[in-house]
Coordinates of C-alpha atoms and ligand atoms in Angstrom, one line a residue:
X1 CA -17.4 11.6 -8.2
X2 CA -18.2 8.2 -7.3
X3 CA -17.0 4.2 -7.7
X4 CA -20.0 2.7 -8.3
X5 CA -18.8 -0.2 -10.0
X6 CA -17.7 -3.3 -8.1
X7 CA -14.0 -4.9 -7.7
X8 CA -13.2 -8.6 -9.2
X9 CA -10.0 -8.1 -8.8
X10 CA -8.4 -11.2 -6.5
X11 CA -6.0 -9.2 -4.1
X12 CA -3.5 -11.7 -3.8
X13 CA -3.3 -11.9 -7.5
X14 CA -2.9 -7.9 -7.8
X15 CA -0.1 -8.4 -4.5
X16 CA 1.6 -10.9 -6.5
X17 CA 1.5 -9.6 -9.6
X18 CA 2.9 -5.4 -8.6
X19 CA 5.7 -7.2 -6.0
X20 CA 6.9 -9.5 -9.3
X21 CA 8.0 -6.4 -10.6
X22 CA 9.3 -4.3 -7.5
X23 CA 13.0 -4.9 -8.3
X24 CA 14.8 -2.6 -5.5
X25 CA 11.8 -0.4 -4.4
X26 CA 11.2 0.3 -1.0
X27 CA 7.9 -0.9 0.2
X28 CA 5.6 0.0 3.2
X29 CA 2.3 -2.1 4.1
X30 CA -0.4 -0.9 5.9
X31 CA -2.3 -2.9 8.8
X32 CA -4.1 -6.1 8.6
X33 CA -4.7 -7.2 5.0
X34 CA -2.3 -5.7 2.7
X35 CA 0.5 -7.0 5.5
X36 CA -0.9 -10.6 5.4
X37 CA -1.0 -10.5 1.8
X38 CA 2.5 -9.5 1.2
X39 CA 3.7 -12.2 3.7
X40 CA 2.8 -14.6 1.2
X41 CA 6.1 -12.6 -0.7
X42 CA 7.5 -11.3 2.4
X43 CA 11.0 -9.5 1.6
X44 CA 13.9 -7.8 3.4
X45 CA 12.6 -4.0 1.7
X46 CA 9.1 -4.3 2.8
X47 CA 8.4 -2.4 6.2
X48 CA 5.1 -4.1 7.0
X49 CA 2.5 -1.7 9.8
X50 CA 0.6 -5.1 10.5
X51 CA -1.2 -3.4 13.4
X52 CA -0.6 0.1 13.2
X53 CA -3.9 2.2 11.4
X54 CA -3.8 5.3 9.8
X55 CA 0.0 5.0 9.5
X56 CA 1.2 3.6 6.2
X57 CA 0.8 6.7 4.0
X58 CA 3.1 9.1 6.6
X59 CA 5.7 6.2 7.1
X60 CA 5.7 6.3 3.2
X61 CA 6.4 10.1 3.0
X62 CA 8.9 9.8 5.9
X63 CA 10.8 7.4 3.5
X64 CA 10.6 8.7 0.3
X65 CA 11.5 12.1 2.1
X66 CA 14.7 10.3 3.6
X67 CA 15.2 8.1 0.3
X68 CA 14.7 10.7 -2.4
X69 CA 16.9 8.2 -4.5
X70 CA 14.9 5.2 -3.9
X71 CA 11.3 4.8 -5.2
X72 CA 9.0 4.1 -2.2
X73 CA 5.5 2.2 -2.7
X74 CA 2.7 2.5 -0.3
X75 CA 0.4 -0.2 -0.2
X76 CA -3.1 -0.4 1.7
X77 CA -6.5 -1.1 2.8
X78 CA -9.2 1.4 1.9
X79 CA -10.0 1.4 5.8
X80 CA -6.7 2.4 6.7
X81 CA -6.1 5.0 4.4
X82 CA -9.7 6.3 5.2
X83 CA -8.1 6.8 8.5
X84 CA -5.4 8.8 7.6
X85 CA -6.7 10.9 5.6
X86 CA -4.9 14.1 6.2
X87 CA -2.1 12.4 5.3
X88 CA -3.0 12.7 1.8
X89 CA -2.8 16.5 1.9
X90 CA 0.4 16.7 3.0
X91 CA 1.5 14.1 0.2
X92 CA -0.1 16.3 -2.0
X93 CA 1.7 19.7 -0.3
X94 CA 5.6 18.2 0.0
X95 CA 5.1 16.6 -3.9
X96 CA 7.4 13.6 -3.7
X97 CA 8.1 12.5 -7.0
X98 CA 9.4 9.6 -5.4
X99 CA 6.5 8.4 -3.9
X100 CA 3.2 6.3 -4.9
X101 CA 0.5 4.6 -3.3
X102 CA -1.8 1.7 -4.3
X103 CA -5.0 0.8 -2.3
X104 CA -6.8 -2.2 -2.1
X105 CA -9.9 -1.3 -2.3
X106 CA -12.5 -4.0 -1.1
X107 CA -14.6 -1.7 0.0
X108 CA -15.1 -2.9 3.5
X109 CA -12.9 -3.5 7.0
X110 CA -12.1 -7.1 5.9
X111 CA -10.4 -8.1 9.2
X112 CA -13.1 -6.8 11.4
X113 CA -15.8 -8.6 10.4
X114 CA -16.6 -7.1 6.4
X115 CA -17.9 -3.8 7.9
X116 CA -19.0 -1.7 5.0
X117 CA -16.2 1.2 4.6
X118 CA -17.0 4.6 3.4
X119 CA -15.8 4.2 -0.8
X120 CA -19.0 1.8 -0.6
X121 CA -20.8 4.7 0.0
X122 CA -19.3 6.3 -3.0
X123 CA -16.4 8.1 -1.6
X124 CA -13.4 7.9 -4.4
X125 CA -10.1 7.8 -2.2
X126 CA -8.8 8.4 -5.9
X127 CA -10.9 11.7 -6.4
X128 CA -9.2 12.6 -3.0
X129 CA -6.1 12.4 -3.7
X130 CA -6.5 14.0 -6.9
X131 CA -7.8 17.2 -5.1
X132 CA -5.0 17.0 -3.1
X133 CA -2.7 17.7 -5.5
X134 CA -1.0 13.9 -6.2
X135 CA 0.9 14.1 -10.0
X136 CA -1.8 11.1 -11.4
X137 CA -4.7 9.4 -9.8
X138 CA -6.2 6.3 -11.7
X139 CA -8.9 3.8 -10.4
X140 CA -8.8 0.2 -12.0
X141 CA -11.3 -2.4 -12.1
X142 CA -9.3 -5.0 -14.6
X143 CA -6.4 -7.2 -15.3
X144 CA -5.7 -5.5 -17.9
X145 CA -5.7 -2.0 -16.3
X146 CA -3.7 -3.5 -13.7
X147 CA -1.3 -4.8 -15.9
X148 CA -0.9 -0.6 -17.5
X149 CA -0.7 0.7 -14.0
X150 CA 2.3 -1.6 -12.2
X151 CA 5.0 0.3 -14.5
X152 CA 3.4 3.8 -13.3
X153 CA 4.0 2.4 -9.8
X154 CA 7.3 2.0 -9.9
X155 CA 7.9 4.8 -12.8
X156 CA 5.5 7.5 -12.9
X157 CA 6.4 10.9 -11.7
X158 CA 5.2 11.6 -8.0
X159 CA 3.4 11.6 -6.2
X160 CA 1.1 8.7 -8.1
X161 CA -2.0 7.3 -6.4
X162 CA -3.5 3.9 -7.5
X163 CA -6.9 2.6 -6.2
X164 CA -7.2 -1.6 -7.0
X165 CA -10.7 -2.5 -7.0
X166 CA -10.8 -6.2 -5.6
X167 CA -13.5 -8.6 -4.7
X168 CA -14.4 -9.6 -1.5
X169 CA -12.5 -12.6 -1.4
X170 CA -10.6 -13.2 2.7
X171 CA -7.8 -15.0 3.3
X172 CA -6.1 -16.6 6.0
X173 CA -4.1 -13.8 8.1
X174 CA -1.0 -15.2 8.4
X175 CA 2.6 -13.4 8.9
X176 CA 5.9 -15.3 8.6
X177 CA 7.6 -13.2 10.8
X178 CA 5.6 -11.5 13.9
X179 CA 8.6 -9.8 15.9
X180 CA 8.0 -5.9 15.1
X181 CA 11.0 -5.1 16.4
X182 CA 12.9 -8.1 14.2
X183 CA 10.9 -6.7 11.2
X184 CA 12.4 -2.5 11.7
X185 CA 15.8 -3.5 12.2
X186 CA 15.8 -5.7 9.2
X187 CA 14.1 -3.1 6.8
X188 CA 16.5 -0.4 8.2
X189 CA 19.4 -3.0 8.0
X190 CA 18.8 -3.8 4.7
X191 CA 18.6 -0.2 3.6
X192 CA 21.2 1.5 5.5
X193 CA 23.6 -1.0 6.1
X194 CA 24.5 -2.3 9.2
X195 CA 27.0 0.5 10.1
X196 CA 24.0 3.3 10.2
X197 CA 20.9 1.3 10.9
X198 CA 21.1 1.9 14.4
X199 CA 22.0 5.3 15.3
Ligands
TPP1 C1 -6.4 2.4 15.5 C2 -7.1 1.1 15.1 N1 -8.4 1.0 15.0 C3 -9.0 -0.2 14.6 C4 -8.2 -1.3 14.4 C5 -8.8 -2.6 14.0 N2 -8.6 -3.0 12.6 C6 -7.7 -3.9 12.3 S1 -7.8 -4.2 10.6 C7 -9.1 -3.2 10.4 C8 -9.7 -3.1 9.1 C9 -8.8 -2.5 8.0 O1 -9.5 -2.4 6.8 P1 -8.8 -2.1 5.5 O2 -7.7 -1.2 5.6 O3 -9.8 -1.8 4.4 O4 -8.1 -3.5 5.2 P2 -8.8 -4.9 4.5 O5 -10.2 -4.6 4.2 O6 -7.9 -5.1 3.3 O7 -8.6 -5.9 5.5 C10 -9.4 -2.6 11.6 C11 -10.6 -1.6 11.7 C12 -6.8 -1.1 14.5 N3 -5.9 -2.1 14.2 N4 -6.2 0.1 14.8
MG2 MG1 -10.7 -2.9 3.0

């Protein structure tokens, strides 16, 4: 099974448009792209990776694990998920319900210098995590598919994997706040209250 059509899709439009209707759900970032576009709508119940690859799926399962109340939206680059691959299989084996994950899918290593990643090459992430075992895989090309898949983001049974086909477009990486530590305390903070947050 392959993608072989191409992404129009502006990411910070598709950022702007799934975090406008995130009400209290717990959000992880992955490195690089997905971070910098968040920033633009940086809040206290996003745990951004910024510069950690490979990671943001786990750290998602870790939460929704810990959370099962709270829904808990992964959201990252095709590059980074490509790198932590595995970690779909075990998503797929524990079966949080809890739990779903959007990529943005450019189809390259944007920071680095555009590199072409493998889903140009016709490997569907979405097909992946399908025969892994998620509850729903769905891979969108549209506004108007985007528009029918935010509510199964933040409502579909688990675990619910998204792929967002977007264009090519870069933008500036910015982050409003670049203290990591600053960044864990105040997700966990926010979450556990101040009593629990650091024990
Ligand atoms: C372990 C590790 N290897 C390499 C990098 C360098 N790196 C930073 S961002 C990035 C590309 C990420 O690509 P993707 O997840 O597709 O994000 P986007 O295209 O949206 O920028 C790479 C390779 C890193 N941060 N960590
Ligand atoms: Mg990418």
């Amino acid at each position: 099974m392959t993608d072989r059509k191409k992404g129009t899709l502006d990411r910070r439009y598709v950022m702007r448009t799934i975090v406008a209707q995130r009400g209290d759900t717990l959000m992880v970032t992955g490195l690089g792209s997905t971070t910098y576009d968040a920033g633009t709508v940086d809040h206290p119940n996003t745990f951004c990776l910024w510069g950690g690859m490979g990671a943001a799926a786990m750290t998602g399962l870790g939460l929704a694990l810990a959370q099962p109340e709270r829904r808990v939206l992964v959201m990252t680059g095709d590059g980074e998920a490509l790198m932590g691959l595995g970690a779909l299989a075990t998503i797929g084996a524990q079966h949080p319900r809890n739990l779903a994950i959007a990529i943005i899918d450019n189809e390259h290593y944007s920071e680095t210098g555009m590199q072409a990643t493998h889903t140009q090459r016709g490997v569907s992430l979405g097909a992946v995590a399908q025969a892994c075992g998620f509850a729903q895989s769905e891979t969108i090309y549209t506004e108007a598919e985007l528009e029918a898949m935010v509510p199964k983001l933040f409502g579909a049974e688990g675990p619910f994997f998204g792929v967002i086909k977007v264009n090519t477009q870069r933008y500036p990486m910015s982050i409003r706040v670049r203290d990591g530590a600053y960044l864990k305390d105040r997700f966990r903070e926010n979450l556990l209250g101040a009593e629990r947050a650091y024990y």
